[in-house]
PDB file of C-alpha atoms in Angstrom:
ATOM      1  CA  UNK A   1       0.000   0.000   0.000  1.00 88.00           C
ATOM      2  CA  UNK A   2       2.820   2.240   0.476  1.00 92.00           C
ATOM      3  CA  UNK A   3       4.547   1.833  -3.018  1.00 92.00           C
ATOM      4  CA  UNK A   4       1.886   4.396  -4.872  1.00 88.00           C
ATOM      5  CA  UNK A   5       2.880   6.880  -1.663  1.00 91.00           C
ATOM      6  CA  UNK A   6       6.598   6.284  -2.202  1.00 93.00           C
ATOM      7  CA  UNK A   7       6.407   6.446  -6.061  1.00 90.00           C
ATOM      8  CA  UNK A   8       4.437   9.586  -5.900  1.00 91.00           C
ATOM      9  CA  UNK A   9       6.673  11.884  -3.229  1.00 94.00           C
ATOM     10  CA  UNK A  10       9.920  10.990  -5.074  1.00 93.00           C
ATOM     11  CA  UNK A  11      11.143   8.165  -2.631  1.00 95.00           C
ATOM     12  CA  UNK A  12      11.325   5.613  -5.734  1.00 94.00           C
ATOM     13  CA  UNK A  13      12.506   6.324  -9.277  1.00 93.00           C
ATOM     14  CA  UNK A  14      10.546   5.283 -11.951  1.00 92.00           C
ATOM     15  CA  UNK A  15      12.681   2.332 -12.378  1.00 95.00           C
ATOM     16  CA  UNK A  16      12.780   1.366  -9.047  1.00 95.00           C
ATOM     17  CA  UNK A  17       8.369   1.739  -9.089  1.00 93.00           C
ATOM     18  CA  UNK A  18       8.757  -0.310 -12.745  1.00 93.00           C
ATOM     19  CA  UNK A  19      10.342  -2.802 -10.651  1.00 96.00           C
ATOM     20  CA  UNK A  20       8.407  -3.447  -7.934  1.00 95.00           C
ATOM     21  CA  UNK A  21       5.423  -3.375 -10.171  1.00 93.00           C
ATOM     22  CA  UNK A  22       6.645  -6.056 -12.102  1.00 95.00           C
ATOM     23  CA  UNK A  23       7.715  -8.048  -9.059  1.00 96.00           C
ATOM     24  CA  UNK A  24       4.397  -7.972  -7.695  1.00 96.00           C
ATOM     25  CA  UNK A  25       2.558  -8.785 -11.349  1.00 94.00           C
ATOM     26  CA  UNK A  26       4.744 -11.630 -11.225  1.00 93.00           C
ATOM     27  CA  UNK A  27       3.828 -12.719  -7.695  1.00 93.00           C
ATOM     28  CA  UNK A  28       0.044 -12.105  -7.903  1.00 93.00           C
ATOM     29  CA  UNK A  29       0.597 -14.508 -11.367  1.00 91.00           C
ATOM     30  CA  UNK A  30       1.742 -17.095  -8.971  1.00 89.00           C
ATOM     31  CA  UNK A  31      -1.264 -16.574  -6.276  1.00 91.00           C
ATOM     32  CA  UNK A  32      -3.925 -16.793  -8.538  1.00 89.00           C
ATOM     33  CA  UNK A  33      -3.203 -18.758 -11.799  1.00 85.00           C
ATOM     34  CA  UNK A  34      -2.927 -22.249 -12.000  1.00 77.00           C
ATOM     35  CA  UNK A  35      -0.377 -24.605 -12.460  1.00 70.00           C
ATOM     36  CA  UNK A  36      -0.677 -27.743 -14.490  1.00 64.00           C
ATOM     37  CA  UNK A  37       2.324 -29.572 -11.800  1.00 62.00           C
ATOM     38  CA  UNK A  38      -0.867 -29.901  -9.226  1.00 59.00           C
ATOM     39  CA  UNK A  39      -1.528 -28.571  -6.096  1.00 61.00           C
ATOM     40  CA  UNK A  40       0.728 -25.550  -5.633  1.00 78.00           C
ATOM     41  CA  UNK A  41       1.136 -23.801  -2.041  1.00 84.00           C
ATOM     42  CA  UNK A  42      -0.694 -20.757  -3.233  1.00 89.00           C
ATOM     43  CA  UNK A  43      -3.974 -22.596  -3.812  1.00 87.00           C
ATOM     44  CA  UNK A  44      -3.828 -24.606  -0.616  1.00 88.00           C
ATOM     45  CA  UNK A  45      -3.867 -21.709   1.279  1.00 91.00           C
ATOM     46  CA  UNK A  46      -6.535 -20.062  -0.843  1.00 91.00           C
ATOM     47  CA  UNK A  47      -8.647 -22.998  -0.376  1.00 91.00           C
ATOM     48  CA  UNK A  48      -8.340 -22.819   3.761  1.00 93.00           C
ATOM     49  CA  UNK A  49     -11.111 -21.718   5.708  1.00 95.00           C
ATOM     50  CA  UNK A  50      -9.012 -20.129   8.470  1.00 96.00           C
ATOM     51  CA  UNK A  51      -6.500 -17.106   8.398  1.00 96.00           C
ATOM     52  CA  UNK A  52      -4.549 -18.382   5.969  1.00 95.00           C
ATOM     53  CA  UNK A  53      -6.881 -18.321   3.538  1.00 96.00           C
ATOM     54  CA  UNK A  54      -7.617 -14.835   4.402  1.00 97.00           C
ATOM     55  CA  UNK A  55      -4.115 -14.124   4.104  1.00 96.00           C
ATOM     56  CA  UNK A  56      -4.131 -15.414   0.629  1.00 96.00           C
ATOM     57  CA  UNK A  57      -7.091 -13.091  -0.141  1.00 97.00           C
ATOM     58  CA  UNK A  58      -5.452 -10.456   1.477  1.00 97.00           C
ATOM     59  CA  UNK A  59      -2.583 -10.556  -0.724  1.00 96.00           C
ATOM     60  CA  UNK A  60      -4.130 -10.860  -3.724  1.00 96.00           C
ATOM     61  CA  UNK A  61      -6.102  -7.609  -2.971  1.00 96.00           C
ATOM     62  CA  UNK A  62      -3.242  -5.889  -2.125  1.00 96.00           C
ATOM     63  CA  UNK A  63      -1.278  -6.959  -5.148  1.00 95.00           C
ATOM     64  CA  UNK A  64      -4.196  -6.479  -7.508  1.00 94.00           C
ATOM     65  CA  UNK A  65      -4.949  -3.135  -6.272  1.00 92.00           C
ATOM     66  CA  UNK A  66      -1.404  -2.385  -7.212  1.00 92.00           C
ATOM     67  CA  UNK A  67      -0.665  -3.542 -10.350  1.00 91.00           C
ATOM     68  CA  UNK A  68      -4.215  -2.991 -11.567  1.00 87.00           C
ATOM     69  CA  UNK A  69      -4.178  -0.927 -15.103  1.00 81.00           C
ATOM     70  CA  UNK A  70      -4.292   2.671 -15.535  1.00 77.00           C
ATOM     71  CA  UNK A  71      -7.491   3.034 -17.830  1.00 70.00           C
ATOM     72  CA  UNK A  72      -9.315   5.781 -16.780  1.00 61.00           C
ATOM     73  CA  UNK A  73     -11.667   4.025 -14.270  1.00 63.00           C
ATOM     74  CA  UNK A  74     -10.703   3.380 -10.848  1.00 66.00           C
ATOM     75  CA  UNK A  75      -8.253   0.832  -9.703  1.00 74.00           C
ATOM     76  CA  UNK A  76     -10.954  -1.077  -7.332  1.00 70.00           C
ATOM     77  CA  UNK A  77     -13.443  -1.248 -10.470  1.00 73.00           C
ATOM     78  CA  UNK A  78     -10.681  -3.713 -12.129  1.00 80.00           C
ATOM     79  CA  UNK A  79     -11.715  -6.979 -13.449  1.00 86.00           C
ATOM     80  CA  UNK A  80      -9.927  -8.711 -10.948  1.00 90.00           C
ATOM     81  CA  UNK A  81     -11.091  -6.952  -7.671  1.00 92.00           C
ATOM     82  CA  UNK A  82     -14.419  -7.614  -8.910  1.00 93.00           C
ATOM     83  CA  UNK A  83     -13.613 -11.356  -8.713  1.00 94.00           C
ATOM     84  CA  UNK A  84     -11.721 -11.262  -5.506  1.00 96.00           C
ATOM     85  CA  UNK A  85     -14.712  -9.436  -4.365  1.00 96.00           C
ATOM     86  CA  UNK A  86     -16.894 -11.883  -5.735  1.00 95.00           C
ATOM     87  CA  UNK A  87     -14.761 -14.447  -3.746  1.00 95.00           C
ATOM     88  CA  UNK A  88     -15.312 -12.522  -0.378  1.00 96.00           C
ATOM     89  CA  UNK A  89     -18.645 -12.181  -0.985  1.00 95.00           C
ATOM     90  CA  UNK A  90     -19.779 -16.096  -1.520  1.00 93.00           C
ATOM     91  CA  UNK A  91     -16.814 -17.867  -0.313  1.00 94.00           C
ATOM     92  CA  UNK A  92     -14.218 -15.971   2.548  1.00 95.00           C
ATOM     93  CA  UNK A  93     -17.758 -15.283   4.308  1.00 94.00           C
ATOM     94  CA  UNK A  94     -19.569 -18.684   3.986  1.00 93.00           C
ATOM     95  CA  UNK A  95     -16.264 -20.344   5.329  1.00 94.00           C
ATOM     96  CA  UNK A  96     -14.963 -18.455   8.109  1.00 94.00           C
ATOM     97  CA  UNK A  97     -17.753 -16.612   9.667  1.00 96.00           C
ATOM     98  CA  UNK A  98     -20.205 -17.934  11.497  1.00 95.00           C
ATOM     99  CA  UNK A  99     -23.984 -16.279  12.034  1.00 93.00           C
ATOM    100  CA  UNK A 100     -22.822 -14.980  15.370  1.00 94.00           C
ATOM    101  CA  UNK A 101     -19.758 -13.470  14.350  1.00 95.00           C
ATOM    102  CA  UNK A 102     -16.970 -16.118  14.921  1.00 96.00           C
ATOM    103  CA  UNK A 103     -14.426 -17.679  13.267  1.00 97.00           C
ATOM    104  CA  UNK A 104     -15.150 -21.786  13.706  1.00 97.00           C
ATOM    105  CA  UNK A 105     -12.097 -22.374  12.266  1.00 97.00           C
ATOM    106  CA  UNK A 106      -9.765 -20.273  14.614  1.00 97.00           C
ATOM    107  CA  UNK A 107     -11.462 -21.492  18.072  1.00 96.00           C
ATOM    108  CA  UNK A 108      -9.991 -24.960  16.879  1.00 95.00           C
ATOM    109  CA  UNK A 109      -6.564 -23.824  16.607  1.00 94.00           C
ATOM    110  CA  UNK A 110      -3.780 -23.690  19.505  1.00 94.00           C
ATOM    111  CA  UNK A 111      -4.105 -19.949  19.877  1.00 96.00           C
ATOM    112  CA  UNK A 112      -7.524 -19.425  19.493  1.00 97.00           C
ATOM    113  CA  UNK A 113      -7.399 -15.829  20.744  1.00 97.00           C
ATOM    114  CA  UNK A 114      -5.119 -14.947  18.619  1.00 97.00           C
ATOM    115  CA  UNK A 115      -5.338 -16.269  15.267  1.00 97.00           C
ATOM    116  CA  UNK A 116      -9.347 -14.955  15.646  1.00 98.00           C
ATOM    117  CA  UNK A 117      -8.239 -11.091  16.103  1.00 98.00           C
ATOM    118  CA  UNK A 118      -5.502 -12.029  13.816  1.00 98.00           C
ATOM    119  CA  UNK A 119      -8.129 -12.986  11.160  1.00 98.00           C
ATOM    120  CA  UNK A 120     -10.285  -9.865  12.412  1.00 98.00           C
ATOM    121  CA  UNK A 121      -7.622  -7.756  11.313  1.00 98.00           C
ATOM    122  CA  UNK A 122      -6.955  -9.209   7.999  1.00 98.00           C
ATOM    123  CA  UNK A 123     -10.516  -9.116   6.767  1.00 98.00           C
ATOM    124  CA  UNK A 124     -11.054  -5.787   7.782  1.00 97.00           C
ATOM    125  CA  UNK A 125      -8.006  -4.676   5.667  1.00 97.00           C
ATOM    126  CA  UNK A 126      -9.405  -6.572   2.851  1.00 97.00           C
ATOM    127  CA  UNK A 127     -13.209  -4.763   3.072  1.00 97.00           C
ATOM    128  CA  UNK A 128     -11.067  -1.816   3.103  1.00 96.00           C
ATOM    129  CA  UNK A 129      -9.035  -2.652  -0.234  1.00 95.00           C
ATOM    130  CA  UNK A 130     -12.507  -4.673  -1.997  1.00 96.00           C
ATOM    131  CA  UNK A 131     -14.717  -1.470  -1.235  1.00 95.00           C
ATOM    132  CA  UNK A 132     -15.454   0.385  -4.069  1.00 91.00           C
ATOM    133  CA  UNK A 133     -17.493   3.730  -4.590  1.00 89.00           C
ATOM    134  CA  UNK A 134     -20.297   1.812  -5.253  1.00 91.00           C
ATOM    135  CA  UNK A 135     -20.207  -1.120  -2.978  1.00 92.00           C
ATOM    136  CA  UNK A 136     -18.760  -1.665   0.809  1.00 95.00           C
ATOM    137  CA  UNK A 137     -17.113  -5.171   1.844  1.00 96.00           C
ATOM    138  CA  UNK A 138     -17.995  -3.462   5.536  1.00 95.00           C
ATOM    139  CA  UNK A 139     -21.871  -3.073   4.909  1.00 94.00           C
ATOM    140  CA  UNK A 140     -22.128  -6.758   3.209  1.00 94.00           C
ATOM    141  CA  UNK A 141     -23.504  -9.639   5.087  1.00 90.00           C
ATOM    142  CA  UNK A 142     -24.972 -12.666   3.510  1.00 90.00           C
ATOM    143  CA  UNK A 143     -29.265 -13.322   4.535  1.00 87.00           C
ATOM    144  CA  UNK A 144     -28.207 -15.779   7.434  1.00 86.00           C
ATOM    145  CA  UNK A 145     -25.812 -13.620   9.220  1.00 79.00           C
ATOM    146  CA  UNK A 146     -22.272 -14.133   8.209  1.00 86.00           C
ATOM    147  CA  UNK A 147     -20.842 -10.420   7.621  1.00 93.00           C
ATOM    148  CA  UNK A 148     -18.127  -8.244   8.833  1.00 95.00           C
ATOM    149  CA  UNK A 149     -20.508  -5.923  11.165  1.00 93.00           C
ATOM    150  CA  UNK A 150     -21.209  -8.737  13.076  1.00 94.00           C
ATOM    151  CA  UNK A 151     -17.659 -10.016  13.630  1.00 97.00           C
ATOM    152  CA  UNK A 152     -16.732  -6.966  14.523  1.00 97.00           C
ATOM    153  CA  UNK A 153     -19.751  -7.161  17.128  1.00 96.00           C
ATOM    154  CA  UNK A 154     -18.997 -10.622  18.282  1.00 97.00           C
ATOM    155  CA  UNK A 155     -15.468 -10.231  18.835  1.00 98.00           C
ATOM    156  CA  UNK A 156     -15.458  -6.332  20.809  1.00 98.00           C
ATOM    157  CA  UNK A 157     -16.102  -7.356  24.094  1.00 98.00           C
ATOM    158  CA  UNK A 158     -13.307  -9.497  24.193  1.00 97.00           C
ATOM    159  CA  UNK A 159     -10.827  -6.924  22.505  1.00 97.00           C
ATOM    160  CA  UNK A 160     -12.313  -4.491  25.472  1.00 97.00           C
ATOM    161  CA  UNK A 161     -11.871  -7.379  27.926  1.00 97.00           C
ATOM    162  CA  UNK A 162      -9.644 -10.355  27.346  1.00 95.00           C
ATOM    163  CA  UNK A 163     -11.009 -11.863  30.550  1.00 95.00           C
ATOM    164  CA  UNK A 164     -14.389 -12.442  28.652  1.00 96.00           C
ATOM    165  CA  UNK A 165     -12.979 -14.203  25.803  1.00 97.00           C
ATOM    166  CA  UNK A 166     -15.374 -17.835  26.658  1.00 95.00           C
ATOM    167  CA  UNK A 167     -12.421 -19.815  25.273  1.00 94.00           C
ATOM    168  CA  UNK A 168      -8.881 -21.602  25.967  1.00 87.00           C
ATOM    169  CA  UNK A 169      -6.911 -19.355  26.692  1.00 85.00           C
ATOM    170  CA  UNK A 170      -3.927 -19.099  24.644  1.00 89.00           C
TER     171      UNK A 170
END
């Protein structure tokens, strides 16, 4: 997120932005394309319903955002934020939220506490990167309950209170 911020005060040369441009084309290539030698890290961690599969998501957004083309429209309107987007939307929430707001798949884990406000955090940077003019990843929530409002809800008593939290502690 910083490399347009760098780039535009003068911190990077145009070479030095061509760069790390291409570098991150080359890595978002890797995230989301397949490979015909079979399963490939990138896609098993997609494919997890837990924080590494937000992490995956995460990345992508980041990297899309990025290296997204210059065509007039904004960068968050791009062809491929819509399908990451599209991805949040019917598969990140289905999978890792549950109606009340927690994350099934982190209370399994060792750390519990941690990998959930962990996985907080990383969704909440992706509504921020998915959101578009039209459309916020923050207002969305799917008819039985899974959403980032009430995540946010679910898990702010315990960020107030870590004495509350009603699981192992980790």
């Amino acid at each position: 997120q910083a490399i347009p911020f760098l780039a535009a005060c003068g911190a990077l040369t145009d070479a030095d932005f061509s760069g790390l441009h291409a570098w991150f084309a080359d890595y978002l290539r890797w995230l989301v394309e397949p490979q015909d030698s079979g399963p490939r890290l990138a896609a098993l961690a997609r494919d997890r319903q837990d924080h590494h599969g937000t992490s995956w998501l995460l990345q992508a957004s980041a990297y899309s955002l990025l290296t997204a083309p210059e065509n007039g429209a904004p960068k968050s309107e791009d062809k491929s934020m819509a399908e990451l987007r599209h991805r949040f939307k019917t598969v990140t929430l289905r999978a890792q939220i549950s109606a009340e707001g927690k994350f099934p798949h982190e209370l399994t884990s060792g750390t519990p506490y941690r990998d959930s406000l962990f996985n907080l955090d990383m969704i909440a940077a992706i509504c921020s990167l998915l959101s578009t003019r039209f459309e916020s990843m923050w207002e969305y929530q799917l008819e039985d309950g899974p959403g980032m409002r009430g995540a946010i809800a679910y898990h702010f008593p315990f960020i107030a209170d870590r004495a509350k939290w009603p699981f192992r502690a980790d």
